[in-house]
Every structure is written in C-alpha cells, then in structure tokens.
mmCIF file of C-alpha atoms in Angstrom:
data_model
loop_
_atom_site.group_PDB
_atom_site.id
_atom_site.type_symbol
_atom_site.label_atom_id
_atom_site.label_comp_id
_atom_site.label_asym_id
_atom_site.label_seq_id
_atom_site.Cartn_x
_atom_site.Cartn_y
_atom_site.Cartn_z
ATOM 1 C CA ALA A 256 0.065 0.040 -0.093
ATOM 2 C CA GLN A 257 1.068 3.584 -0.505
ATOM 3 C CA LYS A 258 0.804 6.464 1.810
ATOM 4 C CA VAL A 259 1.866 10.356 1.614
ATOM 5 C CA THR A 260 1.978 12.426 4.512
ATOM 6 C CA GLN A 261 1.780 16.063 4.561
ATOM 7 C CA ALA A 262 2.574 16.991 8.196
ATOM 8 C CA GLN A 263 1.964 20.374 7.982
ATOM 9 C CA THR A 264 -1.668 21.200 7.704
ATOM 10 C CA GLU A 265 -1.677 24.823 7.565
ATOM 11 C CA ILE A 266 1.351 27.431 7.131
ATOM 12 C CA SER A 267 1.298 31.139 7.516
ATOM 13 C CA VAL A 268 3.981 33.518 6.148
ATOM 14 C CA VAL A 269 4.377 37.041 5.286
ATOM 15 C CA GLU A 270 4.913 37.912 1.714
ATOM 16 C CA LYS A 271 8.506 37.652 0.556
ATOM 17 C CA GLU A 272 9.251 34.819 3.007
ATOM 18 C CA ASP A 273 10.564 31.518 1.824
ATOM 19 C CA VAL A 274 8.448 28.557 2.542
ATOM 20 C CA THR A 275 8.907 24.851 2.460
ATOM 21 C CA LEU A 276 6.226 22.366 2.298
ATOM 22 C CA ASP A 277 7.220 18.696 3.370
ATOM 23 C CA CYS A 278 5.770 15.451 1.774
ATOM 24 C CA VAL A 279 7.057 11.860 3.016
ATOM 25 C CA TYR A 280 5.765 9.069 1.189
ATOM 26 C CA GLU A 281 5.695 5.137 1.763
ATOM 27 C CA THR A 282 5.959 2.479 -1.193
ATOM 28 C CA ARG A 283 7.516 -0.687 -1.679
ATOM 29 C CA ASP A 284 7.588 -0.149 -5.173
ATOM 30 C CA THR A 285 10.819 0.694 -6.945
ATOM 31 C CA THR A 286 9.158 2.728 -9.661
ATOM 32 C CA TYR A 287 6.942 5.542 -8.931
ATOM 33 C CA TYR A 288 6.328 8.822 -9.432
ATOM 34 C CA LEU A 289 5.683 12.239 -7.410
ATOM 35 C CA PHE A 290 3.663 14.731 -7.934
ATOM 36 C CA TRP A 291 2.740 18.366 -6.367
ATOM 37 C CA TYR A 292 -0.478 20.174 -7.305
ATOM 38 C CA LYS A 293 -1.883 23.359 -6.512
ATOM 39 C CA GLN A 294 -5.271 24.230 -5.386
ATOM 40 C CA PRO A 295 -6.212 27.685 -5.366
ATOM 41 C CA PRO A 296 -9.322 29.148 -3.834
ATOM 42 C CA SER A 297 -11.119 28.859 -7.075
ATOM 43 C CA GLY A 298 -10.980 25.059 -6.528
ATOM 44 C CA GLU A 299 -9.167 23.820 -9.758
ATOM 45 C CA LEU A 300 -6.027 21.418 -9.338
ATOM 46 C CA VAL A 301 -3.190 22.428 -11.085
ATOM 47 C CA PHE A 302 -0.334 20.278 -11.903
ATOM 48 C CA LEU A 303 2.968 21.945 -10.843
ATOM 49 C CA ILE A 304 5.515 19.101 -11.146
ATOM 50 C CA ARG A 305 6.238 15.347 -11.806
ATOM 51 C CA ARG A 306 9.354 13.299 -10.541
ATOM 52 C CA ASN A 307 10.023 9.884 -11.214
ATOM 53 C CA SER A 308 12.114 7.539 -8.569
ATOM 54 C CA PHE A 309 15.033 7.164 -10.793
ATOM 55 C CA ASP A 310 15.685 11.004 -11.017
ATOM 56 C CA GLU A 311 16.952 12.477 -7.832
ATOM 57 C CA GLN A 312 17.882 15.967 -9.378
ATOM 58 C CA ASN A 313 16.569 18.822 -7.646
ATOM 59 C CA GLU A 314 14.547 21.134 -10.133
ATOM 60 C CA ILE A 315 13.979 24.760 -9.915
ATOM 61 C CA SER A 316 11.403 26.548 -11.798
ATOM 62 C CA GLY A 317 11.273 30.347 -11.042
ATOM 63 C CA ARG A 318 10.544 30.852 -7.473
ATOM 64 C CA TYR A 319 9.677 27.129 -7.233
ATOM 65 C CA SER A 320 12.024 24.107 -6.243
ATOM 66 C CA TRP A 321 11.920 20.866 -5.222
ATOM 67 C CA ASN A 322 13.989 18.648 -3.366
ATOM 68 C CA PHE A 323 13.626 14.830 -3.781
ATOM 69 C CA GLN A 324 15.382 12.594 -1.477
ATOM 70 C CA LYS A 325 15.109 8.751 -1.795
ATOM 71 C CA SER A 326 17.170 7.902 1.507
ATOM 72 C CA THR A 327 14.601 9.862 3.567
ATOM 73 C CA SER A 328 11.330 9.003 1.167
ATOM 74 C CA SER A 329 10.755 12.776 0.705
ATOM 75 C CA PHE A 330 9.645 15.385 -2.005
ATOM 76 C CA ASN A 331 9.935 18.840 -0.489
ATOM 77 C CA PHE A 332 8.512 21.772 -2.106
ATOM 78 C CA THR A 333 10.009 25.285 -1.525
ATOM 79 C CA ILE A 334 8.689 28.415 -2.540
ATOM 80 C CA THR A 335 11.353 31.532 -2.479
ATOM 81 C CA ALA A 336 10.376 35.187 -2.031
ATOM 82 C CA SER A 337 6.569 34.087 -1.507
ATOM 83 C CA GLN A 338 3.708 36.216 -2.883
ATOM 84 C CA VAL A 339 -0.221 36.551 -1.978
ATOM 85 C CA VAL A 340 -0.875 34.853 -5.113
ATOM 86 C CA ASP A 341 0.768 31.735 -3.800
ATOM 87 C CA SER A 342 -1.961 31.130 -1.020
ATOM 88 C CA ALA A 343 -3.623 27.841 -1.732
ATOM 89 C CA VAL A 344 -3.833 24.419 -0.665
ATOM 90 C CA TYR A 345 -0.835 22.321 -1.953
ATOM 91 C CA PHE A 346 -1.081 18.415 -2.390
ATOM 92 C CA CYS A 347 1.510 15.820 -2.932
ATOM 93 C CA ALA A 348 0.473 12.547 -4.637
ATOM 94 C CA LEU A 349 2.625 9.414 -5.297
ATOM 95 C CA ARG A 350 1.572 6.948 -8.355
ATOM 96 C CA VAL A 351 3.262 3.293 -8.580
ATOM 97 C CA ASN A 352 3.702 1.782 -11.860
ATOM 98 C CA THR A 353 1.620 -1.378 -10.907
ATOM 99 C CA ASN A 354 -1.281 0.373 -9.785
ATOM 100 C CA ALA A 355 -3.202 1.549 -13.266
ATOM 101 C CA GLY A 356 -2.358 5.098 -12.577
ATOM 102 C CA LYS A 357 -4.177 5.530 -9.388
ATOM 103 C CA SER A 358 -2.675 8.215 -7.233
ATOM 104 C CA THR A 359 -2.644 8.685 -3.585
ATOM 105 C CA PHE A 360 -2.851 12.159 -2.466
ATOM 106 C CA GLY A 361 -1.587 13.733 0.863
ATOM 107 C CA ASP A 362 -4.168 15.660 2.979
ATOM 108 C CA GLY A 363 -2.796 18.763 1.827
ATOM 109 C CA THR A 364 -1.235 21.885 3.018
ATOM 110 C CA THR A 365 -2.989 25.294 3.152
ATOM 111 C CA LEU A 366 -0.529 27.877 2.637
ATOM 112 C CA THR A 367 -1.443 31.491 3.462
ATOM 113 C CA VAL A 368 0.639 34.123 2.272
ATOM 114 C CA LYS A 369 -0.059 37.512 3.949
ATOM 115 C CA PRO A 370 0.815 41.058 2.486
ATOM 116 C CA ASP B 90 -5.777 22.617 -20.560
ATOM 117 C CA ALA B 91 -6.849 19.232 -21.055
ATOM 118 C CA GLY B 92 -10.244 18.775 -22.277
ATOM 119 C CA ILE B 93 -12.228 17.650 -19.287
ATOM 120 C CA THR B 94 -15.514 18.798 -18.479
ATOM 121 C CA GLN B 95 -17.681 17.862 -15.365
ATOM 122 C CA SER B 96 -21.487 18.269 -15.147
ATOM 123 C CA PRO B 97 -23.287 19.643 -13.113
ATOM 124 C CA ARG B 98 -20.635 21.993 -11.680
ATOM 125 C CA HIS B 99 -23.190 22.188 -8.378
ATOM 126 C CA LYS B 100 -25.875 20.138 -7.298
ATOM 127 C CA VAL B 101 -27.976 20.163 -4.379
ATOM 128 C CA THR B 102 -30.312 16.854 -3.747
ATOM 129 C CA GLU B 103 -32.207 15.206 -0.951
ATOM 130 C CA THR B 104 -31.340 12.160 1.000
ATOM 131 C CA GLY B 105 -32.374 9.075 -0.869
ATOM 132 C CA THR B 106 -32.583 10.018 -4.366
ATOM 133 C CA PRO B 107 -30.194 9.151 -7.246
ATOM 134 C CA VAL B 108 -27.478 11.367 -8.713
ATOM 135 C CA THR B 109 -25.164 10.940 -11.946
ATOM 136 C CA LEU B 110 -22.008 12.918 -12.392
ATOM 137 C CA ARG B 111 -20.714 13.200 -15.867
ATOM 138 C CA CYS B 112 -16.962 13.523 -16.714
ATOM 139 C CA HIS B 113 -16.460 14.066 -20.327
ATOM 140 C CA GLN B 114 -12.992 14.325 -22.201
ATOM 141 C CA THR B 115 -11.749 15.389 -25.470
ATOM 142 C CA GLU B 116 -8.173 13.925 -24.820
ATOM 143 C CA ASN B 117 -8.918 10.363 -25.878
ATOM 144 C CA HIS B 118 -6.981 8.956 -22.529
ATOM 145 C CA ARG B 119 -7.368 5.539 -21.595
ATOM 146 C CA TYR B 120 -7.705 6.087 -17.835
ATOM 147 C CA MET B 121 -10.293 8.054 -15.851
ATOM 148 C CA TYR B 122 -11.035 8.419 -12.205
ATOM 149 C CA TRP B 123 -13.371 10.059 -9.777
ATOM 150 C CA TYR B 124 -12.060 11.137 -6.661
ATOM 151 C CA ARG B 125 -13.936 13.024 -3.778
ATOM 152 C CA GLN B 126 -12.173 15.628 -1.654
ATOM 153 C CA ASP B 127 -13.237 16.455 1.899
ATOM 154 C CA PRO B 128 -11.819 18.721 4.567
ATOM 155 C CA GLY B 129 -8.541 17.134 5.996
ATOM 156 C CA HIS B 130 -8.639 13.999 3.676
ATOM 157 C CA GLY B 131 -7.154 15.148 0.668
ATOM 158 C CA LEU B 132 -8.189 13.471 -2.602
ATOM 159 C CA ARG B 133 -9.435 9.846 -2.041
ATOM 160 C CA LEU B 134 -10.319 7.419 -5.098
ATOM 161 C CA ILE B 135 -13.888 6.431 -5.625
ATOM 162 C CA HIS B 136 -13.724 4.461 -8.927
ATOM 163 C CA TYR B 137 -11.397 4.079 -11.894
ATOM 164 C CA SER B 138 -11.631 2.872 -15.444
ATOM 165 C CA TYR B 139 -9.000 1.641 -17.281
ATOM 166 C CA GLY B 140 -11.081 1.188 -20.898
ATOM 167 C CA VAL B 141 -14.397 1.180 -22.110
ATOM 168 C CA LYS B 142 -16.532 -1.226 -19.789
ATOM 169 C CA ASP B 143 -13.694 -1.898 -17.486
ATOM 170 C CA THR B 144 -13.601 -0.345 -13.971
ATOM 171 C CA ASP B 145 -12.363 -0.941 -10.599
ATOM 172 C CA LYS B 146 -13.230 0.110 -7.323
ATOM 173 C CA GLY B 147 -10.866 2.636 -5.484
ATOM 174 C CA GLU B 148 -10.599 3.138 -1.638
ATOM 175 C CA VAL B 149 -13.955 4.841 -0.923
ATOM 176 C CA SER B 150 -16.341 3.029 -3.525
ATOM 177 C CA ASP B 151 -19.021 2.115 -1.076
ATOM 178 C CA GLY B 152 -22.290 4.083 -2.020
ATOM 179 C CA TYR B 153 -21.244 4.726 -5.563
ATOM 180 C CA SER B 154 -21.163 2.996 -8.744
ATOM 181 C CA VAL B 155 -19.626 4.118 -12.312
ATOM 182 C CA SER B 156 -20.071 3.266 -15.807
ATOM 183 C CA ARG B 157 -17.992 3.860 -18.956
ATOM 184 C CA SER B 158 -19.710 2.918 -22.382
ATOM 185 C CA LYS B 159 -17.422 5.363 -24.380
ATOM 186 C CA THR B 160 -13.611 6.446 -24.042
ATOM 187 C CA GLU B 161 -14.696 10.041 -23.421
ATOM 188 C CA ASP B 162 -17.738 9.509 -20.750
ATOM 189 C CA PHE B 163 -17.301 8.394 -17.288
ATOM 190 C CA LEU B 164 -20.274 8.364 -15.285
ATOM 191 C CA LEU B 165 -20.507 8.244 -11.618
ATOM 192 C CA THR B 166 -23.636 7.501 -9.825
ATOM 193 C CA LEU B 167 -25.016 7.618 -6.390
ATOM 194 C CA GLU B 168 -27.979 5.270 -6.161
ATOM 195 C CA SER B 169 -29.225 6.867 -3.254
ATOM 196 C CA ALA B 170 -27.551 9.924 -1.791
ATOM 197 C CA THR B 171 -26.646 10.362 1.816
ATOM 198 C CA SER B 172 -25.528 13.355 3.689
ATOM 199 C CA SER B 173 -21.777 11.740 3.945
ATOM 200 C CA GLN B 174 -21.591 12.083 0.283
ATOM 201 C CA THR B 175 -21.715 15.739 0.286
ATOM 202 C CA SER B 176 -18.359 16.440 -1.084
ATOM 203 C CA VAL B 177 -16.655 17.793 -4.014
ATOM 204 C CA TYR B 178 -16.024 15.474 -6.730
ATOM 205 C CA PHE B 179 -13.182 15.567 -9.140
ATOM 206 C CA CYS B 180 -12.668 13.701 -12.396
ATOM 207 C CA ALA B 181 -9.180 12.990 -13.665
ATOM 208 C CA ILE B 182 -7.708 11.504 -16.947
ATOM 209 C CA SER B 183 -4.216 10.111 -17.696
ATOM 210 C CA GLU B 184 -2.830 8.078 -20.234
ATOM 211 C CA VAL B 185 -0.842 5.893 -17.962
ATOM 212 C CA GLY B 186 1.117 4.037 -20.952
ATOM 213 C CA LEU B 187 3.211 7.187 -20.962
ATOM 214 C CA TRP B 188 4.316 6.918 -17.406
ATOM 215 C CA ASN B 189 5.769 10.510 -17.709
ATOM 216 C CA THR B 190 2.098 11.859 -17.545
ATOM 217 C CA GLU B 191 0.319 13.560 -14.929
ATOM 218 C CA ALA B 192 -3.471 13.142 -14.122
ATOM 219 C CA PHE B 193 -5.269 15.995 -15.516
ATOM 220 C CA PHE B 194 -8.337 17.160 -13.154
ATOM 221 C CA GLY B 195 -11.680 18.732 -14.080
ATOM 222 C CA GLN B 196 -13.183 21.799 -12.571
ATOM 223 C CA GLY B 197 -14.944 19.584 -9.895
ATOM 224 C CA THR B 198 -18.552 19.050 -8.847
ATOM 225 C CA ARG B 199 -19.837 20.547 -5.651
ATOM 226 C CA LEU B 200 -22.598 18.042 -4.371
ATOM 227 C CA THR B 201 -24.616 18.747 -1.284
ATOM 228 C CA VAL B 202 -26.901 16.126 0.067
ATOM 229 C CA VAL B 203 -29.734 17.673 2.560
#
C-alpha cells in the first residue's frame, strides 16, 4: 500500500518569506512518480511538477524548487520570496507503476501568504 | 488545458435520491478516475476506469457505481444519496502507458445532500 504524509496542515507566512512544504511518502515499489498540485481558492487542481523515482535531481522553476531525497522518502517543495498569489492548498501525490495510474494524495497543506 | 468537462458543476439533492455526475474528455485518454475531496482528507479515489466497460473500485467506493460506455465519458452514480456523500467530486484522466504524464483534473462538482 502507498501512503503520502503532509504533516503541515496549515502554514502562514508574510509576503517575500521563503516557505517549504514537506511531503513524505511510503511505497514498496521501486518505480514510482511523485507529483505536486496546487489548488487555489477557485478550486481547480493545477499540476506543478512530476518526478520519477530514478531521477533525484533537484529542480527549480522560477520561485519554485523541489528537493527529492529517496534516502528519507521525501519530496519537499520550496517557494522562494512568497507572494499573496501563492496562497492555496498544495497536495503531494504518489503514483506507482503497478497501480493502474491511481494516485495516492496527501491531505494537503494550506498555505496563506499575508501581504 | 486538458479537455475535461464535469457536469453539473453544482448540485443540491435530497437524501435518498439518485444522482449521476458526468465526466467528459476530449483527450482520448485510456484512464479515467473519480475522486472525492473532503476537508482534512485530501483526494480519495472512488472508482477508476482503464478502458471502455473496464472499471474497478478505489478506496471509498461504497455507495457509488460507475459506468464507461464510451472512451470519452465516465459516469459516477450515487444510487441513494446520503449526507455523508456531500463533497466535492473531481474527475481525472491520464494516459498511463506514457508514465511521464500527470493526471489532468476537471473543475470539480460540488454536491450537497440535504
């Protein structure tokens, strides 16, 4: 069975602060994919990033960066110089090769960025 | 944006009535999923389909049934709605044969059972 844990239920920061959202996963599969999705107040789910289990390179996209560490089963997400528009619920998800593409989601972290 | 349309977007229904939610895709993706989202629970899989007439249960399938008679449509039915089924329902699609793909989500359907 797969499990995704986002221990931070809510985070509040002031604009321009850096913030890291934690994601810890569990799986016995050796091939898997990790995802981050953003859900703004409007409610839609927006794909942010995908990472496969064989690629531990960190990735940076503008103010967003992701740190994947297999040794600790973590896939953390950092927003640098946060902005009010970053306020949203962020979900981490895990998909394994053997599971028909079904994704297991964490419970989400609600990020509030105050001006 | 991926071509996924959920209908209706909002619905209020009475306890005990049947309800059908529709997910329509224009991407010709093989896999379709229904999730429900509740506060504190993230998204939980209800049912999924891996082809026309091929469906299987997810982790919270009790009280729900699905049908997929065409590649583009995946229907979720609540045979007799209960208040515990008040939730936001998301449809998703993916092309799992291409493992480097993410699931694309519909806009969601907010269902209230009174």
